[in-house]
mmCIF file of C-alpha atoms in Angstrom:
data_model
loop_
_atom_site.group_PDB
_atom_site.id
_atom_site.type_symbol
_atom_site.label_atom_id
_atom_site.label_comp_id
_atom_site.label_asym_id
_atom_site.label_seq_id
_atom_site.Cartn_x
_atom_site.Cartn_y
_atom_site.Cartn_z
ATOM 1 C CA MET A 368 0.000 0.000 0.000
ATOM 2 C CA THR A 369 3.049 2.276 0.200
ATOM 3 C CA ARG A 370 6.039 3.060 -1.960
ATOM 4 C CA ASP A 371 8.364 1.612 0.695
ATOM 5 C CA GLY A 372 6.284 -1.556 0.875
ATOM 6 C CA LEU A 373 6.490 -2.070 -2.876
ATOM 7 C CA PHE A 374 10.245 -1.508 -2.833
ATOM 8 C CA ALA A 375 10.717 -3.950 0.072
ATOM 9 C CA CYS A 376 8.917 -6.766 -1.760
ATOM 10 C CA ILE A 377 10.814 -6.093 -4.978
ATOM 11 C CA ASP A 378 14.140 -6.092 -3.160
ATOM 12 C CA ALA A 379 13.236 -9.332 -1.362
ATOM 13 C CA GLY A 380 13.117 -11.174 -4.698
ATOM 14 C CA ALA A 381 9.438 -11.319 -5.660
ATOM 15 C CA GLY A 382 8.750 -12.343 -9.242
ATOM 16 C CA ALA A 383 6.086 -9.619 -9.420
ATOM 17 C CA VAL A 384 4.311 -7.346 -6.957
ATOM 18 C CA VAL A 385 0.574 -6.625 -7.024
ATOM 19 C CA ALA A 386 -0.036 -3.258 -5.395
ATOM 20 C CA LYS A 387 -2.960 -2.616 -3.059
ATOM 21 C CA SER A 388 -6.274 -2.155 -4.846
ATOM 22 C CA VAL A 389 -8.039 1.147 -5.425
ATOM 23 C CA ASN A 390 -11.428 2.065 -6.811
ATOM 24 C CA GLU A 391 -13.592 5.132 -7.349
ATOM 25 C CA SER A 392 -15.377 5.000 -3.990
ATOM 26 C CA ALA A 393 -14.573 7.352 -1.120
ATOM 27 C CA ALA A 394 -16.491 4.922 1.110
ATOM 28 C CA ALA A 395 -14.077 2.133 0.194
ATOM 29 C CA ARG A 396 -11.171 4.327 1.238
ATOM 30 C CA ARG A 397 -12.893 5.263 4.511
ATOM 31 C CA GLN A 398 -13.316 1.584 5.260
ATOM 32 C CA LEU A 399 -9.561 1.458 5.866
ATOM 33 C CA ASP A 400 -10.230 3.474 9.040
ATOM 34 C CA ILE A 401 -11.966 0.426 10.565
ATOM 35 C CA ALA A 402 -9.448 -2.121 9.307
ATOM 36 C CA ASP A 403 -8.585 -4.720 11.925
ATOM 37 C CA TYR A 404 -6.747 -8.056 11.949
ATOM 38 C CA ALA A 405 -6.995 -11.117 14.168
ATOM 39 C CA PHE A 406 -4.574 -14.014 13.811
ATOM 40 C CA VAL A 407 -6.229 -17.169 15.119
ATOM 41 C CA SER A 408 -4.351 -20.269 16.274
ATOM 42 C CA PRO A 409 -5.377 -23.706 14.976
ATOM 43 C CA GLY A 410 -7.088 -24.179 18.359
ATOM 44 C CA GLY A 411 -9.188 -21.052 17.909
ATOM 45 C CA ALA A 412 -7.305 -18.655 20.213
ATOM 46 C CA VAL A 413 -6.659 -15.101 19.036
ATOM 47 C CA ARG A 414 -2.953 -14.348 19.192
ATOM 48 C CA PRO A 415 -1.738 -11.200 20.923
ATOM 49 C CA PRO A 416 -0.304 -8.545 18.568
ATOM 50 C CA GLY A 417 3.057 -9.551 17.139
ATOM 51 C CA ALA A 418 2.701 -13.225 18.054
ATOM 52 C CA ALA A 419 1.200 -14.576 14.809
ATOM 53 C CA ARG A 420 2.555 -17.811 13.320
ATOM 54 C CA LEU A 421 2.476 -19.153 9.781
ATOM 55 C CA GLY A 422 -0.050 -21.839 10.729
ATOM 56 C CA ASP A 423 -2.598 -19.301 11.976
ATOM 57 C CA GLY A 424 -5.790 -18.272 10.299
ATOM 58 C CA LEU A 425 -6.482 -14.609 9.591
ATOM 59 C CA LEU A 426 -9.829 -12.900 10.092
ATOM 60 C CA ASN A 427 -9.832 -9.264 9.049
ATOM 61 C CA ARG A 428 -11.607 -6.176 7.839
ATOM 62 C CA SER A 429 -9.755 -4.027 5.335
ATOM 63 C CA GLY A 430 -10.203 -1.086 3.011
ATOM 64 C CA LEU A 431 -8.578 0.356 -0.064
ATOM 65 C CA ALA A 432 -5.587 2.673 -0.370
ATOM 66 C CA GLN A 433 -6.471 6.145 0.923
ATOM 67 C CA VAL A 434 -4.956 8.178 -1.903
ATOM 68 C CA ASP A 435 -6.179 10.112 -4.900
ATOM 69 C CA LEU A 436 -5.704 8.357 -8.214
ATOM 70 C CA ASP A 437 -3.013 10.746 -9.459
ATOM 71 C CA GLU A 438 -1.006 10.268 -6.277
ATOM 72 C CA TRP A 439 -1.395 6.486 -6.531
ATOM 73 C CA LEU A 440 -0.269 6.468 -10.147
ATOM 74 C CA ALA A 441 2.907 8.238 -9.033
ATOM 75 C CA VAL A 442 3.520 5.512 -6.414
ATOM 76 C CA LEU A 443 2.940 2.801 -9.018
ATOM 77 C CA SER A 444 5.248 4.549 -11.469
ATOM 78 C CA ASP A 445 8.025 4.657 -8.878
ATOM 79 C CA GLY A 446 7.462 0.974 -8.147
ATOM 80 C CA VAL A 447 7.678 0.097 -11.831
ATOM 81 C CA ALA A 448 10.915 2.051 -12.168
ATOM 82 C CA HIS A 449 12.384 0.336 -9.098
ATOM 83 C CA GLY A 450 11.331 -3.126 -10.208
ATOM 84 C CA ALA A 451 12.274 -2.965 -13.893
ATOM 85 C CA PRO A 452 16.063 -3.376 -13.539
ATOM 86 C CA ARG A 453 15.429 -6.215 -11.069
ATOM 87 C CA GLY A 454 13.093 -8.044 -13.443
ATOM 88 C CA CYS A 455 10.109 -7.521 -11.137
ATOM 89 C CA PRO A 456 6.982 -5.969 -12.680
ATOM 90 C CA VAL A 457 4.628 -3.977 -10.455
ATOM 91 C CA ILE A 458 0.971 -4.589 -11.244
ATOM 92 C CA GLY A 459 -1.857 -2.166 -10.525
ATOM 93 C CA SER A 460 -5.068 -3.511 -8.984
ATOM 94 C CA ILE A 461 -8.685 -2.372 -9.023
ATOM 95 C CA THR A 462 -11.321 -3.734 -6.656
ATOM 96 C CA LEU A 463 -14.586 -3.486 -8.515
ATOM 97 C CA GLY A 464 -17.121 -0.801 -7.658
ATOM 98 C CA GLU A 465 -18.847 0.163 -10.895
ATOM 99 C CA PRO A 466 -17.490 -1.331 -14.134
ATOM 100 C CA SER A 467 -17.424 2.014 -15.948
ATOM 101 C CA ALA A 468 -15.349 3.571 -13.154
ATOM 102 C CA ALA A 469 -13.045 0.537 -13.101
ATOM 103 C CA ALA A 470 -12.515 1.024 -16.835
ATOM 104 C CA ARG A 471 -11.571 4.660 -16.312
ATOM 105 C CA ILE A 472 -9.114 3.762 -13.551
ATOM 106 C CA GLY A 473 -7.716 0.878 -15.570
ATOM 107 C CA ARG A 474 -7.114 3.147 -18.560
ATOM 108 C CA ALA A 475 -5.129 5.516 -16.345
ATOM 109 C CA MET A 476 -3.185 2.686 -14.684
ATOM 110 C CA ALA A 477 -2.234 1.219 -18.040
ATOM 111 C CA THR A 478 -0.192 4.325 -18.748
ATOM 112 C CA VAL A 479 2.235 3.464 -15.919
ATOM 113 C CA VAL A 480 2.062 -0.307 -15.183
ATOM 114 C CA PRO A 481 2.707 -3.321 -17.442
ATOM 115 C CA ALA A 482 -0.464 -5.155 -16.324
ATOM 116 C CA VAL A 483 -3.694 -4.516 -14.412
ATOM 117 C CA GLU A 484 -5.548 -6.813 -12.004
ATOM 118 C CA LEU A 485 -9.331 -6.519 -11.764
ATOM 119 C CA ASN A 486 -10.431 -7.978 -8.439
ATOM 120 C CA ILE A 487 -14.064 -9.090 -8.618
ATOM 121 C CA GLY A 488 -13.641 -11.608 -5.800
ATOM 122 C CA ALA A 489 -13.263 -9.275 -2.806
ATOM 123 C CA PRO A 490 -14.819 -11.046 0.221
ATOM 124 C CA HIS A 491 -15.711 -7.688 1.780
ATOM 125 C CA GLY A 492 -18.114 -7.155 -1.103
ATOM 126 C CA ARG A 493 -20.700 -9.064 0.927
ATOM 127 C CA GLU A 494 -20.438 -6.552 3.776
ATOM 128 C CA ALA A 495 -19.306 -3.245 2.268
ATOM 129 C CA HIS A 496 -21.355 -1.725 -0.534
ATOM 130 C CA ALA A 497 -18.337 0.246 -1.757
ATOM 131 C CA VAL A 498 -16.839 -2.882 -3.324
ATOM 132 C CA ARG A 499 -18.487 -5.716 -5.231
ATOM 133 C CA GLN A 500 -18.048 -9.456 -5.392
ATOM 134 C CA LEU A 501 -19.410 -10.978 -8.597
ATOM 135 C CA THR A 502 -20.596 -14.585 -8.545
ATOM 136 C CA GLU A 503 -22.778 -14.747 -11.680
ATOM 137 C CA VAL A 504 -21.448 -15.527 -15.148
ATOM 138 C CA ASP A 505 -23.193 -12.674 -16.972
ATOM 139 C CA ALA A 506 -22.052 -10.058 -14.447
ATOM 140 C CA VAL A 507 -18.452 -11.294 -14.647
ATOM 141 C CA GLY A 508 -18.496 -11.176 -18.439
ATOM 142 C CA GLU A 509 -19.932 -7.663 -18.525
ATOM 143 C CA ALA A 510 -17.468 -6.239 -15.990
ATOM 144 C CA VAL A 511 -14.417 -7.829 -17.585
ATOM 145 C CA ARG A 512 -15.465 -6.793 -21.077
ATOM 146 C CA THR A 513 -15.961 -3.186 -19.965
ATOM 147 C CA VAL A 514 -12.500 -2.967 -18.418
ATOM 148 C CA ARG A 515 -10.867 -4.959 -21.225
ATOM 149 C CA ASP A 516 -12.093 -2.420 -23.779
ATOM 150 C CA ALA A 517 -10.356 0.351 -21.838
ATOM 151 C CA VAL A 518 -7.049 -1.349 -20.980
ATOM 152 C CA ASP A 519 -4.326 -1.985 -23.548
ATOM 153 C CA VAL A 520 -2.018 -3.993 -21.264
ATOM 154 C CA PRO A 521 -2.496 -7.548 -19.968
ATOM 155 C CA LEU A 522 -5.579 -7.850 -17.748
ATOM 156 C CA PHE A 523 -5.676 -10.303 -14.836
ATOM 157 C CA VAL A 524 -9.079 -11.080 -13.293
ATOM 158 C CA LYS A 525 -9.266 -12.316 -9.702
ATOM 159 C CA LEU A 526 -12.319 -14.456 -8.910
ATOM 160 C CA PRO A 527 -14.141 -15.326 -5.670
ATOM 161 C CA GLY A 528 -13.916 -18.768 -4.110
ATOM 162 C CA GLN A 529 -17.484 -18.696 -2.863
ATOM 163 C CA ALA A 530 -19.604 -19.208 -5.967
ATOM 164 C CA SER A 531 -21.651 -22.093 -7.319
ATOM 165 C CA ASP A 532 -19.290 -22.612 -10.277
ATOM 166 C CA VAL A 533 -15.956 -20.800 -10.233
ATOM 167 C CA VAL A 534 -14.888 -22.602 -13.409
ATOM 168 C CA ALA A 535 -17.814 -21.019 -15.248
ATOM 169 C CA LEU A 536 -16.737 -17.602 -13.938
ATOM 170 C CA ALA A 537 -13.190 -18.248 -15.166
ATOM 171 C CA ARG A 538 -14.489 -19.228 -18.586
ATOM 172 C CA ALA A 539 -16.609 -16.071 -18.726
ATOM 173 C CA ALA A 540 -13.659 -13.890 -17.705
ATOM 174 C CA ARG A 541 -11.453 -15.468 -20.326
ATOM 175 C CA SER A 542 -14.097 -15.125 -23.040
ATOM 176 C CA ALA A 543 -14.486 -11.444 -22.142
ATOM 177 C CA GLY A 544 -10.771 -10.803 -22.641
ATOM 178 C CA ALA A 545 -8.906 -11.706 -19.460
ATOM 179 C CA ASP A 546 -5.283 -12.622 -20.174
ATOM 180 C CA ALA A 547 -4.941 -14.533 -16.894
ATOM 181 C CA VAL A 548 -7.282 -15.633 -14.119
ATOM 182 C CA GLY A 549 -6.586 -15.426 -10.360
ATOM 183 C CA LEU A 550 -8.063 -18.182 -8.159
ATOM 184 C CA VAL A 551 -9.424 -17.551 -5.555
ATOM 185 C CA GLY A 552 -10.261 -14.648 -3.237
ATOM 186 C CA ARG A 553 -10.600 -15.169 0.500
ATOM 187 C CA TYR A 554 -13.796 -16.465 2.057
ATOM 188 C CA PRO A 555 -16.292 -14.574 4.231
ATOM 189 C CA GLY A 556 -15.811 -15.462 7.889
ATOM 190 C CA PHE A 557 -17.286 -15.088 11.371
ATOM 191 C CA LEU A 558 -15.810 -16.242 14.686
ATOM 192 C CA PRO A 559 -17.491 -15.980 18.110
ATOM 193 C CA ASP A 560 -15.038 -15.248 20.914
ATOM 194 C CA LEU A 561 -17.123 -17.329 23.398
ATOM 195 C CA ASP A 562 -17.302 -14.383 25.829
ATOM 196 C CA GLY A 563 -20.554 -13.115 24.448
ATOM 197 C CA GLY A 564 -19.144 -11.315 21.431
ATOM 198 C CA ALA A 565 -17.405 -11.853 18.129
ATOM 199 C CA VAL A 566 -13.755 -11.602 17.130
ATOM 200 C CA LEU A 567 -13.268 -8.157 15.518
ATOM 201 C CA GLY A 568 -16.834 -7.356 16.596
ATOM 202 C CA SER A 569 -18.021 -8.045 13.064
ATOM 203 C CA TRP A 570 -17.930 -10.365 10.130
ATOM 204 C CA GLY A 571 -14.760 -10.360 8.034
ATOM 205 C CA ALA A 572 -12.630 -12.139 5.458
ATOM 206 C CA TRP A 573 -10.966 -15.449 6.314
ATOM 207 C CA SER A 574 -7.838 -17.157 5.078
ATOM 208 C CA ALA A 575 -5.831 -19.986 6.611
ATOM 209 C CA PRO A 576 -3.634 -22.928 5.664
ATOM 210 C CA GLY A 577 -6.851 -24.971 5.797
ATOM 211 C CA CYS A 578 -8.158 -22.968 2.830
ATOM 212 C CA LEU A 579 -5.405 -24.376 0.629
ATOM 213 C CA PRO A 580 -7.225 -27.527 -0.582
ATOM 214 C CA MET A 581 -10.319 -25.414 -1.328
ATOM 215 C CA SER A 582 -8.302 -23.005 -3.436
ATOM 216 C CA LEU A 583 -6.499 -25.868 -5.183
ATOM 217 C CA TYR A 584 -9.832 -27.461 -6.042
ATOM 218 C CA TRP A 585 -10.776 -24.493 -8.222
ATOM 219 C CA VAL A 586 -7.277 -24.056 -9.641
ATOM 220 C CA SER A 587 -7.132 -27.706 -10.723
ATOM 221 C CA LYS A 588 -10.675 -27.797 -12.102
ATOM 222 C CA THR A 589 -10.099 -24.584 -14.043
ATOM 223 C CA ARG A 590 -6.825 -25.869 -15.451
ATOM 224 C CA LEU A 591 -8.590 -28.970 -16.740
ATOM 225 C CA ALA A 592 -11.501 -26.979 -18.172
ATOM 226 C CA LEU A 593 -9.555 -24.166 -19.846
ATOM 227 C CA GLY A 594 -6.359 -26.021 -20.685
ATOM 228 C CA PRO A 595 -2.689 -25.184 -20.169
ATOM 229 C CA GLY A 596 -2.823 -22.195 -22.536
ATOM 230 C CA VAL A 597 -4.692 -20.020 -20.005
ATOM 231 C CA PRO A 598 -2.362 -18.701 -17.272
ATOM 232 C CA LEU A 599 -3.773 -19.178 -13.771
ATOM 233 C CA ILE A 600 -2.602 -17.284 -10.701
ATOM 234 C CA GLY A 601 -3.133 -19.203 -7.457
ATOM 235 C CA THR A 602 -3.944 -17.438 -4.211
ATOM 236 C CA ASN A 603 -5.463 -17.993 -0.751
ATOM 237 C CA GLY A 604 -3.628 -20.531 1.373
ATOM 238 C CA ALA A 605 0.054 -20.327 0.383
ATOM 239 C CA ARG A 606 2.318 -19.729 3.367
ATOM 240 C CA THR A 607 5.299 -22.019 2.663
ATOM 241 C CA ALA A 608 7.358 -23.206 -0.291
ATOM 242 C CA ASP A 609 5.484 -26.519 -0.219
ATOM 243 C CA ASP A 610 2.201 -24.607 -0.492
ATOM 244 C CA VAL A 611 3.540 -22.769 -3.532
ATOM 245 C CA LEU A 612 4.570 -26.075 -5.073
ATOM 246 C CA ARG A 613 1.086 -27.480 -4.515
ATOM 247 C CA PHE A 614 -0.456 -24.516 -6.325
ATOM 248 C CA LEU A 615 1.897 -25.083 -9.241
ATOM 249 C CA ALA A 616 1.270 -28.822 -9.324
ATOM 250 C CA SER A 617 -2.466 -28.076 -9.418
ATOM 251 C CA GLY A 618 -2.059 -25.936 -12.534
ATOM 252 C CA ALA A 619 -1.186 -22.411 -11.414
ATOM 253 C CA SER A 620 1.530 -20.610 -13.369
ATOM 254 C CA ALA A 621 2.156 -18.093 -10.581
ATOM 255 C CA VAL A 622 1.248 -17.787 -6.897
ATOM 256 C CA GLU A 623 0.239 -14.726 -4.873
ATOM 257 C CA VAL A 624 1.285 -14.544 -1.212
ATOM 258 C CA VAL A 625 0.378 -11.883 1.318
ATOM 259 C CA THR A 626 -0.331 -13.229 4.827
ATOM 260 C CA ALA A 627 3.105 -14.826 5.148
ATOM 261 C CA LEU A 628 4.629 -11.405 4.476
ATOM 262 C CA TRP A 629 2.510 -9.802 7.193
ATOM 263 C CA ILE A 630 3.648 -12.454 9.671
ATOM 264 C CA GLU A 631 7.334 -12.798 8.793
ATOM 265 C CA GLY A 632 8.111 -9.741 6.670
ATOM 266 C CA PRO A 633 9.191 -9.503 3.019
ATOM 267 C CA GLY A 634 12.246 -11.670 3.715
ATOM 268 C CA VAL A 635 9.999 -14.733 3.543
ATOM 269 C CA ILE A 636 9.851 -14.233 -0.234
ATOM 270 C CA ALA A 637 13.452 -15.398 -0.548
ATOM 271 C CA GLU A 638 12.567 -18.624 1.286
ATOM 272 C CA LEU A 639 9.628 -19.279 -1.022
ATOM 273 C CA VAL A 640 11.710 -18.648 -4.129
ATOM 274 C CA ALA A 641 14.506 -20.882 -2.819
ATOM 275 C CA GLY A 642 11.984 -23.700 -2.548
ATOM 276 C CA LEU A 643 11.541 -23.612 -6.332
ATOM 277 C CA GLU A 644 15.234 -23.823 -7.242
ATOM 278 C CA GLY A 645 16.017 -26.534 -9.761
ATOM 279 C CA LEU A 646 12.352 -27.052 -10.614
ATOM 280 C CA ASP A 647 11.430 -27.587 -14.260
ATOM 281 C CA LEU A 648 8.271 -25.475 -14.278
ATOM 282 C CA ALA A 649 7.278 -26.566 -17.765
ATOM 283 C CA GLU A 650 7.045 -30.134 -16.486
ATOM 284 C CA PHE A 651 5.807 -29.421 -12.963
ATOM 285 C CA VAL A 652 2.894 -27.039 -13.523
ATOM 286 C CA GLY A 653 -0.271 -29.133 -13.545
ATOM 287 C CA SER A 654 1.627 -32.358 -12.870
ATOM 288 C CA ALA A 655 -0.719 -33.489 -10.078
ATOM 289 C CA LEU A 656 -3.651 -33.668 -12.465
ATOM 290 C CA ALA A 657 -2.295 -36.679 -14.346
ATOM 291 C CA GLY A 658 -2.985 -38.869 -11.330
ATOM 292 C CA ALA A 659 -6.338 -37.337 -10.385
ATOM 293 C CA ARG A 660 -9.497 -39.203 -11.390
ATOM 294 C CA GLU A 661 -13.168 -38.391 -11.461
ATOM 295 C CA TYR A 662 -15.116 -40.299 -8.809
ATOM 296 C CA ALA A 663 -16.657 -42.596 -11.423
ATOM 297 C CA GLU A 664 -13.172 -43.634 -12.547
ATOM 298 C CA VAL A 665 -11.828 -44.567 -9.101
ATOM 299 C CA PRO A 666 -11.518 -48.366 -8.679
ATOM 300 C CA PRO A 667 -12.897 -49.981 -5.508
ATOM 301 C CA VAL A 668 -10.606 -49.687 -2.506
ATOM 302 C CA ARG A 669 -9.545 -53.096 -1.152
ATOM 303 C CA PRO A 670 -10.055 -53.521 1.706
ATOM 304 C CA PRO A 671 -12.739 -50.804 1.930
ATOM 305 C CA ALA A 672 -11.321 -47.750 3.659
ATOM 306 C CA TRP A 673 -14.308 -47.535 6.006
ATOM 307 C CA LEU A 674 -13.683 -50.934 7.635
ATOM 308 C CA PRO A 675 -11.184 -49.720 10.297
ATOM 309 C CA TYR A 676 -13.621 -47.037 11.425
ATOM 310 C CA THR A 677 -16.468 -49.535 11.662
ATOM 311 C CA ALA A 678 -14.293 -51.857 13.744
ATOM 312 C CA ARG A 679 -13.321 -49.002 16.045
ATOM 313 C CA LEU A 680 -16.932 -48.051 16.623
ATOM 314 C CA ARG A 681 -17.844 -51.697 17.299
ATOM 315 C CA SER A 682 -15.040 -52.105 19.858
ATOM 316 C CA SER A 683 -16.170 -48.966 21.663
ATOM 317 C CA GLY A 684 -19.708 -50.288 21.953
ATOM 318 C CA ARG A 685 -21.248 -47.634 19.722
#
């Protein structure tokens, strides 16, 4: 969200940096004033500030960058200039409000950045009217087409994870002109604190290592449906190098990481990149799909996997 933050991620060795989103809404910027973050242990305890661990879940409220567009374009331009000699592109991002306004912002961004992300999967769109989360095919197609017509650089479209058919949304985004598809945004969340209230005192957005298989479900299904020619960007659940590898094996060509940076700082990027050393990406991306079968194709398990559980229940008298 700041020039220094962009520089820190570039210098840490990121392959690319997606800057904080903006949109046309003053209300979306004001929402940053109520931003709050709770890191939750696997056992459900909220960590004290500064004590978060990579295995924690994150429940939060957030808002958009509190800057005018011209000022933000200057920050992006400085980021692009800093990243270019290091081989690290800086990508501008728009969280959808109104498609026509997103097109106007995207047109301006395209004058300073090499690519634009259109985020139509913001989980806060279910709580804050200043941003929108699109879960219907026609709405996705219309929004992407509107922004695509205004942007003359590559357009990445980030989709929600909570929709009846994310693959259909990806197909609609691609048909409307998306160059790459991001899968998936964080999930809406709510967590009682068991003292008569709720963590953060509100609903929020949730991400955790446990979200990883859910994100990989949509990455893998989209890879199979759209084929290897459509670049997919995996997100939501990657904290470690092994997590990054699982996204790639599921069909993602790139992986976005943010929570790990909040917990351990930009230096964690170097650890993630080191975990990919020596990897033949052309062979590895999507490699897990060769061994994955539809349910109807799975042969009977011998002995049936449920037998040990039945025996355990019988021995306990249940």
